[in-house]
């Protein structure tokens, strides 16, 4: 079952020992606050140098990969979630696409484990519960029939986010 590969942890994502961590970045890929700032601080300045080489940054809903530099994770997958504008601007579709594109890069780089933060639920204001449902259900659907990815971690920051992801996973029968 694909949901057996999903883990929910409450932690600082920069500390995790997985093949790749996902960064909730912005379109410039030049760093910012929240999880993006924490990842750049922990990975070191070489990360910014590598990000500057990526032409065009990263449009909303897409994903780009860099090395992990000083992190335990070998790679960082940078994705840009939608800014919540009330729900009428395809925010849900774009958020789901962030998870699919990121998982596509996991597969494309032959990685086996990945950890996601709760994309868009901080500065970008996407409501926590629907975002958690999209994260978990999109990932479970992607993993169905996909043997190459062994583990997907939802790395939650705070209890409300953890509870929302646990509820979403239980809703899928996990
Ligand atoms: P966005 O701009 O996509 O909303 P934020 O970084 O503001 O990105 O928030 C996304 C989520 O990441 C929020 O749930 C926030 O609490 C969480 N977060 C912030 N720092 C960390 C961290 N070090 N590890 C994991 N999650 C984090």
Coordinates of N, CA, C and O and ligand atoms in Angstrom, one line a residue:
X1 N 0.8 -1.2 0.0 CA 0.0 0.0 0.0 C 0.9 1.3 0.0 O 1.8 1.4 0.8
X2 N 0.5 2.2 -0.8 CA 1.4 3.4 -0.9 C 1.4 4.2 0.4 O 2.4 4.8 0.7
X3 N 0.3 4.2 1.2 CA 0.3 5.0 2.4 C 1.2 4.4 3.5 O 1.6 5.2 4.4
X4 N 1.6 3.2 3.3 CA 2.6 2.7 4.3 C 4.0 3.3 4.1 O 4.8 3.2 5.0
X5 N 4.2 4.0 3.0 CA 5.5 4.6 2.8 C 5.5 6.1 3.3 O 6.5 6.7 3.2
X6 N 4.4 6.5 3.8 CA 4.2 7.9 4.2 C 4.5 8.0 5.8 O 3.8 7.2 6.5
X7 N 5.3 8.9 6.2 CA 5.6 9.2 7.6 C 5.3 10.6 7.9 O 5.6 11.5 7.1
X8 N 4.8 10.9 9.1 CA 4.6 12.3 9.5 C 5.4 12.5 10.7 O 5.4 11.7 11.7
X9 N 6.3 13.5 10.7 CA 7.1 13.8 11.8 C 7.0 15.3 12.1 O 6.7 16.1 11.2
X10 N 7.3 15.7 13.3 CA 7.3 17.1 13.7 C 8.8 17.4 14.0 O 9.4 16.9 15.0
X11 N 9.4 18.2 13.1 CA 10.8 18.4 13.2 C 11.2 19.6 12.4 O 10.4 20.2 11.6
X12 N 12.5 20.0 12.5 CA 13.1 21.0 11.6 C 13.6 20.2 10.4 O 14.5 19.3 10.6
X13 N 13.1 20.5 9.3 CA 13.4 19.7 8.1 C 14.9 19.6 7.7 O 15.4 18.7 7.1
X14 N 15.6 20.7 8.2 CA 17.1 20.7 7.8 C 17.9 19.6 8.5 O 19.0 19.4 8.2
X15 N 17.3 19.0 9.5 CA 18.0 18.0 10.3 C 17.8 16.6 9.8 O 18.4 15.6 10.3
X16 N 16.9 16.4 8.8 CA 16.5 15.0 8.4 C 17.5 14.3 7.5 O 18.1 14.9 6.7
X17 N 17.6 13.0 7.8 CA 18.5 12.2 7.0 C 17.7 11.4 5.9 O 17.3 10.3 6.1
X18 N 17.5 12.1 4.8 CA 16.8 11.6 3.7 C 17.6 11.9 2.4 O 18.5 12.8 2.5
X19 N 17.2 11.3 1.3 CA 18.0 11.6 0.1 C 17.8 13.1 -0.3 O 18.7 13.7 -0.8
X20 N 16.6 13.6 -0.2 CA 16.3 14.9 -0.6 C 15.3 15.6 0.4 O 14.4 14.9 0.9
X21 N 15.5 16.8 0.7 CA 14.4 17.6 1.4 C 13.9 18.6 0.3 O 14.6 19.0 -0.6
X22 N 12.6 18.9 0.5 CA 11.9 19.9 -0.4 C 11.9 21.2 0.3 O 11.7 21.3 1.5
X23 N 12.2 22.3 -0.5 CA 12.2 23.6 0.0 C 10.9 24.3 -0.5 O 10.7 24.3 -1.7
X24 N 10.2 25.0 0.4 CA 9.1 25.9 -0.1 C 9.7 27.2 -0.4 O 9.8 28.1 0.4
X25 N 10.1 27.3 -1.7 CA 10.9 28.5 -2.1 C 10.0 29.6 -2.7 O 8.8 29.5 -2.7
X26 N 10.6 30.6 -3.2 CA 9.9 31.6 -4.0 C 10.5 31.6 -5.4 O 11.5 31.0 -5.7
X27 N 9.8 32.3 -6.3 CA 10.1 32.2 -7.7 C 11.6 32.6 -8.1 O 12.1 32.1 -9.1
X28 N 12.2 33.4 -7.3 CA 13.5 33.9 -7.6 C 14.6 32.8 -7.2 O 15.7 32.8 -7.8
X29 N 14.2 31.9 -6.3 CA 15.2 30.9 -5.8 C 16.4 31.5 -5.1 O 17.4 30.9 -4.9
X30 N 16.2 32.8 -4.7 CA 17.4 33.4 -4.0 C 17.2 33.5 -2.5 O 17.9 34.3 -1.9
X31 N 16.4 32.7 -2.0 CA 16.3 32.6 -0.5 C 15.1 33.5 0.0 O 14.6 34.3 -0.8
X32 N 14.8 33.3 1.2 CA 13.7 34.1 1.8 C 13.5 33.7 3.3 O 14.5 33.3 3.9
X33 N 12.3 33.9 3.8 CA 12.1 33.6 5.2 C 11.6 32.1 5.4 O 11.7 31.3 4.5
X34 N 11.1 31.8 6.6 CA 10.5 30.5 6.8 C 11.4 29.4 6.6 O 12.6 29.4 6.9
X35 N 10.9 28.3 6.0 CA 11.7 27.1 5.8 C 12.8 27.4 4.8 O 13.9 26.8 4.9
X36 N 12.6 28.3 3.8 CA 13.6 28.6 2.8 C 14.8 29.2 3.5 O 16.0 28.8 3.2
X37 N 14.6 30.2 4.4 CA 15.7 30.8 5.2 C 16.4 29.7 6.0 O 17.7 29.7 6.1
X38 N 15.7 28.8 6.6 CA 16.3 27.8 7.5 C 17.2 26.9 6.6 O 18.3 26.5 7.0
X39 N 16.7 26.5 5.4 CA 17.4 25.6 4.5 C 18.7 26.3 4.0 O 19.8 25.7 4.0
X40 N 18.6 27.6 3.6 CA 19.8 28.3 3.1 C 20.8 28.4 4.2 O 22.0 28.3 4.0
X41 N 20.3 28.7 5.5 CA 21.3 28.9 6.6 C 22.0 27.6 6.9 O 23.2 27.6 7.2
X42 N 21.3 26.5 6.8 CA 21.9 25.2 7.2 C 22.7 24.6 6.1 O 23.7 23.9 6.3
X43 N 22.3 24.9 4.8 CA 23.1 24.3 3.7 C 24.4 25.1 3.4 O 25.3 24.5 2.9
X44 N 24.4 26.4 3.8 CA 25.6 27.2 3.6 C 25.5 28.0 2.3 O 24.6 27.8 1.4
X45 N 26.4 28.9 2.1 CA 26.4 29.9 1.0 C 26.5 29.3 -0.4 O 26.1 29.9 -1.4
X46 N 27.1 28.1 -0.5 CA 27.2 27.4 -1.8 C 25.8 27.2 -2.4 O 25.7 27.0 -3.6
X47 N 24.8 27.0 -1.5 CA 23.5 26.8 -2.1 C 23.0 28.0 -2.9 O 22.5 27.8 -4.0
X48 N 23.2 29.2 -2.3 CA 22.8 30.4 -3.1 C 23.5 30.5 -4.4 O 23.0 30.8 -5.4
X49 N 24.8 30.2 -4.4 CA 25.6 30.2 -5.6 C 25.0 29.3 -6.6 O 24.9 29.6 -7.8
X50 N 24.6 28.1 -6.2 CA 24.1 27.1 -7.2 C 22.7 27.6 -7.7 O 22.4 27.5 -8.9
X51 N 21.9 28.1 -6.7 CA 20.6 28.6 -7.2 C 20.7 29.7 -8.2 O 19.8 29.8 -9.1
X52 N 21.7 30.6 -8.0 CA 21.8 31.7 -9.0 C 22.1 31.2 -10.4 O 21.9 32.0 -11.3
X53 N 22.6 30.0 -10.5 CA 22.9 29.5 -11.8 C 21.7 28.9 -12.6 O 21.8 28.6 -13.7
X54 N 20.6 28.8 -11.9 CA 19.4 28.2 -12.5 C 18.6 29.3 -13.3 O 18.1 30.2 -12.7
X55 N 18.6 29.2 -14.6 CA 18.0 30.2 -15.4 C 16.5 30.3 -15.1 O 15.8 29.3 -15.1
X56 N 16.0 31.5 -14.9 CA 14.6 31.7 -14.7 C 14.0 31.4 -13.4 O 12.8 31.4 -13.2
X57 N 14.9 31.0 -12.4 CA 14.4 30.7 -11.1 C 13.4 29.5 -11.2 O 13.7 28.5 -11.9
X58 N 12.3 29.6 -10.6 CA 11.3 28.5 -10.6 C 9.9 29.0 -10.6 O 9.4 29.6 -9.6
X59 N 9.1 28.9 -11.7 CA 7.7 29.4 -11.7 C 6.9 28.6 -10.6 O 7.2 27.5 -10.3
X60 N 5.8 29.3 -10.2 CA 4.9 28.7 -9.2 C 4.4 27.3 -9.8 O 4.0 27.2 -11.0
X61 N 4.4 26.3 -8.9 CA 3.9 25.0 -9.4 C 4.9 24.1 -10.0 O 4.7 22.9 -10.2
X62 N 6.1 24.6 -10.2 CA 7.2 23.8 -10.7 C 8.3 23.5 -9.7 O 8.1 23.9 -8.5
X63 N 9.3 22.7 -10.1 CA 10.3 22.3 -9.1 C 11.7 22.3 -9.8 O 11.8 22.0 -11.0
X64 N 12.7 22.5 -9.0 CA 14.1 22.5 -9.5 C 14.9 21.8 -8.4 O 14.6 21.9 -7.2
X65 N 16.0 21.1 -8.8 CA 16.8 20.4 -7.9 C 18.3 21.0 -7.8 O 18.8 21.4 -8.8
X66 N 18.8 21.0 -6.6 CA 20.2 21.4 -6.3 C 20.8 20.3 -5.4 O 20.1 19.5 -4.8
X67 N 22.1 20.5 -5.2 CA 22.8 19.7 -4.2 C 22.4 20.1 -2.8 O 21.9 21.3 -2.6
X68 N 22.7 19.3 -1.8 CA 22.3 19.6 -0.4 C 23.4 20.3 0.3 O 23.1 20.8 1.4
X69 N 24.6 20.4 -0.3 CA 25.7 21.1 0.4 C 25.9 20.6 1.8 O 26.1 19.4 2.0
X70 N 25.8 21.5 2.8 CA 26.1 21.1 4.2 C 25.0 20.3 4.9 O 25.2 20.0 6.1
X71 N 23.9 20.1 4.2 CA 22.9 19.3 4.8 C 23.2 17.8 4.8 O 24.0 17.3 4.1
X72 N 22.5 17.0 5.7 CA 22.6 15.6 5.6 C 22.0 15.1 4.3 O 22.4 14.1 3.7
X73 N 20.9 15.7 3.9 CA 20.2 15.3 2.7 C 21.2 15.6 1.5 O 21.8 16.7 1.5
X74 N 21.2 14.7 0.5 CA 22.1 14.9 -0.6 C 21.6 16.0 -1.6 O 22.4 16.6 -2.3
X75 N 20.3 16.1 -1.6 CA 19.7 17.0 -2.6 C 18.7 17.9 -1.9 O 18.1 17.5 -0.9
X76 N 18.4 19.0 -2.6 CA 17.3 19.9 -2.2 C 16.4 20.1 -3.4 O 16.9 20.4 -4.5
X77 N 15.2 19.8 -3.3 CA 14.2 20.1 -4.4 C 13.4 21.4 -4.0 O 12.8 21.4 -3.0
X78 N 13.6 22.4 -4.8 CA 13.0 23.7 -4.6 C 11.7 23.7 -5.4 O 11.7 23.5 -6.6
X79 N 10.6 24.0 -4.7 CA 9.3 24.1 -5.4 C 8.7 25.4 -4.9 O 8.9 25.8 -3.8
X80 N 7.8 26.0 -5.7 CA 7.2 27.2 -5.3 C 5.7 27.0 -5.3 O 5.0 26.8 -6.3
X81 N 5.2 27.1 -4.1 CA 3.7 26.9 -3.9 C 3.0 28.2 -4.3 O 3.6 29.3 -4.4
X82 N 1.7 28.1 -4.4 CA 0.8 29.2 -4.7 C 0.6 30.1 -3.5 O 0.5 29.6 -2.4
X83 N 0.5 31.4 -3.7 CA 0.1 32.3 -2.6 C -1.5 32.1 -2.6 O -2.1 32.2 -3.6
X84 N -2.0 31.9 -1.3 CA -3.4 31.8 -1.2 C -4.1 33.1 -1.4 O -3.8 34.1 -0.8
X85 N -5.1 33.1 -2.4 CA -5.8 34.3 -2.7 C -7.3 34.2 -2.5 O -8.0 34.9 -3.2
X86 N -7.7 33.1 -1.8 CA -9.1 32.9 -1.5 C -9.6 31.6 -2.2 O -10.7 31.2 -1.9
X87 N -8.8 31.0 -3.0 CA -9.1 29.7 -3.5 C -9.7 29.7 -5.0 O -10.0 28.6 -5.5
X88 N -9.8 30.9 -5.6 CA -10.4 30.9 -6.9 C -9.4 31.0 -8.0 O -9.7 31.3 -9.1
X89 N -8.1 30.9 -7.6 CA -7.0 31.1 -8.6 C -6.2 29.8 -8.8 O -5.0 29.9 -9.0
X90 N -6.9 28.7 -8.8 CA -6.2 27.4 -9.0 C -5.1 27.1 -8.0 O -4.2 26.4 -8.2
X91 N -5.3 27.7 -6.8 CA -4.3 27.4 -5.7 C -4.2 25.9 -5.4 O -3.1 25.4 -5.2
X92 N -5.4 25.2 -5.4 CA -5.4 23.8 -5.0 C -4.6 23.0 -6.1 O -3.8 22.1 -5.8
X93 N -4.9 23.3 -7.4 CA -4.2 22.6 -8.5 C -2.7 22.8 -8.5 O -1.9 21.9 -8.7
X94 N -2.4 24.1 -8.2 CA -0.9 24.4 -8.2 C -0.2 23.8 -7.0 O 0.9 23.3 -7.2
X95 N -0.9 23.7 -5.9 CA -0.2 23.0 -4.7 C 0.0 21.5 -5.0 O 1.0 21.0 -4.8
X96 N -1.1 20.9 -5.6 CA -0.9 19.5 -5.9 C 0.2 19.3 -6.9 O 1.0 18.3 -6.8
X97 N 0.3 20.2 -7.9 CA 1.4 20.1 -8.9 C 2.8 20.2 -8.3 O 3.7 19.6 -8.7
X98 N 2.9 21.0 -7.2 CA 4.2 21.1 -6.5 C 4.6 19.8 -6.0 O 5.8 19.4 -6.1
X99 N 3.7 19.0 -5.4 CA 4.0 17.7 -4.9 C 4.3 16.7 -6.0 O 5.3 16.0 -5.9
X100 N 3.5 16.8 -7.1 CA 3.8 15.8 -8.2 C 5.1 16.2 -8.9 O 5.9 15.3 -9.2
X101 N 5.4 17.4 -9.1 CA 6.7 17.8 -9.8 C 7.9 17.4 -8.9 O 8.9 17.0 -9.4
X102 N 7.8 17.7 -7.6 CA 8.8 17.3 -6.7 C 9.1 15.8 -6.7 O 10.2 15.4 -6.7
X103 N 8.0 15.0 -6.6 CA 8.2 13.6 -6.6 C 8.7 13.1 -8.0 O 9.5 12.1 -8.0
X104 N 8.4 13.8 -9.0 CA 8.9 13.5 -10.3 C 10.4 13.7 -10.3 O 11.2 12.9 -10.9
X105 N 10.9 14.7 -9.7 CA 12.4 14.9 -9.6 C 13.0 13.8 -8.7 O 14.2 13.4 -8.9
X106 N 12.3 13.4 -7.7 CA 12.8 12.3 -6.9 C 13.1 11.1 -7.8 O 14.2 10.5 -7.8
X107 N 12.1 10.7 -8.5 CA 12.2 9.6 -9.5 C 13.3 9.8 -10.5 O 14.1 8.9 -10.8
X108 N 13.3 11.0 -11.1 CA 14.2 11.3 -12.2 C 15.7 11.3 -11.8 O 16.6 11.1 -12.6
X109 N 15.9 11.5 -10.5 CA 17.3 11.4 -10.0 C 17.6 10.2 -9.2 O 18.6 10.1 -8.4
X110 N 16.7 9.2 -9.3 CA 16.9 7.9 -8.7 C 17.0 7.9 -7.2 O 17.8 7.2 -6.6
X111 N 16.3 8.8 -6.6 CA 16.3 9.0 -5.1 C 15.2 8.1 -4.5 O 14.2 7.8 -5.2
X112 N 15.4 7.7 -3.3 CA 14.5 6.8 -2.6 C 13.7 7.4 -1.5 O 12.7 6.9 -1.1
X113 N 14.2 8.5 -0.9 CA 13.5 9.1 0.2 C 13.5 10.6 0.1 O 14.5 11.2 -0.3
X114 N 12.4 11.2 0.6 CA 12.2 12.6 0.4 C 11.4 13.1 1.6 O 10.5 12.4 2.1
X115 N 11.7 14.4 2.0 CA 10.8 15.0 3.1 C 10.3 16.3 2.6 O 11.0 17.1 2.0
X116 N 9.0 16.5 2.8 CA 8.3 17.8 2.4 C 8.0 18.6 3.6 O 7.5 18.1 4.6
X117 N 8.1 19.9 3.5 CA 7.5 20.8 4.5 C 6.1 21.0 4.1 O 5.7 20.6 3.0
X118 N 5.3 21.7 4.9 CA 3.9 22.0 4.5 C 3.9 23.2 3.6 O 3.7 24.4 4.0
X119 N 4.1 23.0 2.3 CA 4.3 24.0 1.3 C 3.1 25.0 1.3 O 1.9 24.5 1.4
X120 N 3.4 26.2 1.2 CA 2.4 27.4 1.1 C 1.6 27.7 2.4 O 0.9 28.6 2.4
X121 N 1.9 26.9 3.5 CA 1.0 27.2 4.6 C 1.6 28.2 5.6 O 1.0 28.4 6.7
X122 N 2.7 28.8 5.3 CA 3.3 29.8 6.1 C 3.0 31.2 5.6 O 1.9 31.6 5.5
X123 N 4.0 31.8 5.1 CA 3.9 33.2 4.5 C 2.9 33.2 3.4 O 2.2 34.3 3.1
X124 N 2.7 32.1 2.6 CA 1.8 32.1 1.5 C 0.3 31.8 1.9 O -0.6 31.8 1.0
X125 N 0.1 31.6 3.2 CA -1.3 31.6 3.8 C -2.3 30.6 3.3 O -3.5 30.7 3.5
X126 N -1.8 29.5 2.7 CA -2.8 28.4 2.3 C -3.3 27.8 3.6 O -2.5 27.4 4.5
X127 N -4.6 27.6 3.7 CA -5.2 27.0 5.0 C -4.6 25.6 5.2 O -4.4 24.8 4.3
X128 N -4.3 25.4 6.5 CA -3.5 24.2 6.9 C -4.2 22.9 6.6 O -3.6 22.0 6.0
X129 N -5.5 22.8 6.9 CA -6.1 21.5 6.7 C -6.3 21.1 5.2 O -5.9 20.0 4.9
X130 N -6.8 22.0 4.4 CA -6.9 21.6 3.0 C -5.5 21.4 2.4 O -5.3 20.5 1.5
X131 N -4.5 22.1 2.8 CA -3.2 21.9 2.2 C -2.6 20.5 2.6 O -2.0 19.8 1.8
X132 N -2.9 20.1 3.9 CA -2.4 18.8 4.3 C -3.1 17.7 3.5 O -2.5 16.7 3.2
X133 N -4.4 17.9 3.3 CA -5.2 16.9 2.5 C -4.6 16.8 1.1 O -4.4 15.7 0.6
X134 N -4.3 17.9 0.5 CA -3.8 17.9 -0.9 C -2.4 17.2 -0.8 O -2.1 16.4 -1.7
X135 N -1.6 17.5 0.2 CA -0.2 17.0 0.3 C -0.3 15.5 0.3 O 0.4 14.7 -0.4
X136 N -1.1 15.0 1.3 CA -1.1 13.5 1.5 C -1.8 12.8 0.4 O -1.3 11.7 -0.1
X137 N -2.9 13.3 -0.1 CA -3.7 12.5 -1.1 C -2.9 12.5 -2.5 O -2.9 11.5 -3.2
X138 N -2.3 13.7 -2.8 CA -1.6 13.7 -4.1 C -0.4 12.8 -4.0 O 0.0 12.1 -5.0
X139 N 0.3 12.8 -2.9 CA 1.5 11.9 -2.7 C 1.1 10.4 -2.7 O 1.7 9.6 -3.4
X140 N 0.0 10.1 -2.0 CA -0.5 8.7 -2.0 C -0.8 8.2 -3.4 O -0.5 7.1 -3.8
X141 N -1.5 9.1 -4.2 CA -1.8 8.7 -5.6 C -0.6 8.5 -6.4 O -0.5 7.6 -7.2
X142 N 0.4 9.4 -6.2 CA 1.6 9.3 -7.0 C 2.4 8.0 -6.7 O 3.0 7.4 -7.6
X143 N 2.3 7.6 -5.4 CA 3.1 6.4 -5.0 C 2.4 5.1 -5.4 O 3.0 4.1 -5.3
X144 N 1.1 5.2 -5.7 CA 0.4 4.0 -6.0 C 1.0 3.3 -7.3 O 1.1 4.0 -8.4
X145 N 1.5 2.1 -7.2 CA 2.1 1.4 -8.3 C 3.5 1.8 -8.6 O 4.0 1.5 -9.6
X146 N 4.1 2.7 -7.7 CA 5.4 3.2 -8.0 C 6.3 2.6 -6.9 O 6.3 3.0 -5.8
X147 N 7.2 1.6 -7.3 CA 8.0 0.9 -6.4 C 9.3 1.6 -6.0 O 9.9 1.3 -5.1
X148 N 9.7 2.6 -6.9 CA 11.1 3.1 -6.7 C 11.2 4.0 -5.5 O 12.3 4.1 -5.0
X149 N 10.2 4.7 -5.1 CA 10.3 5.6 -4.0 C 9.9 4.8 -2.7 O 8.9 4.2 -2.6
X150 N 10.8 4.8 -1.7 CA 10.6 4.0 -0.5 C 10.0 4.7 0.6 O 9.3 4.1 1.5
X151 N 10.2 6.0 0.7 CA 9.7 6.8 1.9 C 9.5 8.2 1.6 O 10.3 8.9 1.0
X152 N 8.3 8.7 2.0 CA 8.0 10.1 1.9 C 7.6 10.6 3.3 O 6.7 10.1 3.9
X153 N 8.4 11.6 3.7 CA 8.1 12.2 5.1 C 7.4 13.5 4.9 O 7.9 14.4 4.1
X154 N 6.4 13.7 5.7 CA 5.8 15.1 5.9 C 6.4 15.7 7.1 O 6.0 15.2 8.2
X155 N 7.2 16.6 7.0 CA 7.9 17.2 8.1 C 7.2 18.5 8.6 O 7.2 19.5 7.9
X156 N 6.4 18.3 9.7 CA 5.5 19.4 10.1 C 6.2 20.2 11.2 O 7.0 19.7 12.0
X157 N 5.9 21.5 11.2 CA 6.5 22.5 12.1 C 5.4 22.9 13.0 O 4.6 23.8 12.6
X158 N 5.2 22.3 14.1 CA 4.1 22.7 15.0 C 3.0 21.7 15.1 O 2.9 20.9 14.1
X159 N 2.3 21.7 16.2 CA 1.3 20.7 16.4 C 0.1 20.8 15.5 O -0.5 19.7 15.1
X160 N -0.3 22.0 15.1 CA -1.5 22.1 14.3 C -1.3 21.4 12.9 O -2.1 20.7 12.4
X161 N -0.1 21.7 12.4 CA 0.3 21.1 11.1 C 0.4 19.6 11.2 O -0.1 18.8 10.3
X162 N 1.0 19.1 12.3 CA 1.1 17.6 12.5 C -0.2 17.0 12.5 O -0.5 16.0 11.9
X163 N -1.1 17.6 13.3 CA -2.5 17.0 13.5 C -3.2 17.0 12.1 O -3.9 16.0 11.8
X164 N -3.1 18.1 11.4 CA -3.8 18.1 10.1 C -3.3 17.0 9.1 O -4.1 16.4 8.4
X165 N -2.0 16.8 9.1 CA -1.4 15.7 8.2 C -1.9 14.3 8.7 O -2.2 13.5 7.9
X166 N -1.9 14.2 10.0 CA -2.3 12.9 10.6 C -3.8 12.6 10.2 O -4.1 11.5 9.8
X167 N -4.6 13.7 10.3 CA -6.0 13.5 10.0 C -6.2 13.2 8.5 O -7.0 12.3 8.2
X168 N -5.4 13.8 7.7 CA -5.5 13.6 6.3 C -5.1 12.1 5.9 O -5.7 11.5 5.1
X169 N -4.1 11.7 6.6 CA -3.6 10.3 6.4 C -4.6 9.3 6.9 O -4.9 8.3 6.1
X170 N -5.2 9.5 8.0 CA -6.3 8.6 8.5 C -7.5 8.6 7.5 O -8.1 7.6 7.3
X171 N -7.7 9.8 7.0 CA -8.8 9.9 6.0 C -8.6 9.0 4.8 O -9.6 8.6 4.1
X172 N -7.4 8.7 4.5 CA -7.1 7.8 3.4 C -7.0 6.4 3.8 O -6.7 5.5 3.0
X173 N -7.2 6.1 5.1 CA -7.2 4.8 5.6 C -5.8 4.4 6.2 O -5.6 3.2 6.4
X174 N -5.0 5.4 6.4 CA -3.6 5.1 7.0 C -3.5 5.1 8.5 O -4.4 5.6 9.1
Ligands
LIG1 P1 5.4 29.4 2.2 O1 5.9 30.7 1.7 O2 5.4 28.3 1.1 O3 4.1 29.5 2.9 P2 6.9 29.1 4.7 O4 8.3 28.7 4.9 O5 6.5 30.4 5.1 O6 6.6 28.8 3.2 O7 6.0 28.0 5.5 C1 5.8 26.7 5.0 C2 5.7 25.8 6.2 O8 7.1 25.5 6.6 C3 5.0 26.3 7.4 O9 4.2 25.3 7.9 C4 6.1 26.6 8.4 O10 5.7 26.6 9.7 C5 7.1 25.5 8.0 N1 8.5 25.7 8.5 C6 9.2 26.8 8.8 N2 10.5 26.5 9.1 C7 10.6 25.1 9.0 C8 11.6 24.2 9.3 N3 12.8 24.6 9.6 N4 11.4 22.9 9.1 C9 10.1 22.5 8.6 N5 9.1 23.3 8.4 C10 9.3 24.6 8.6

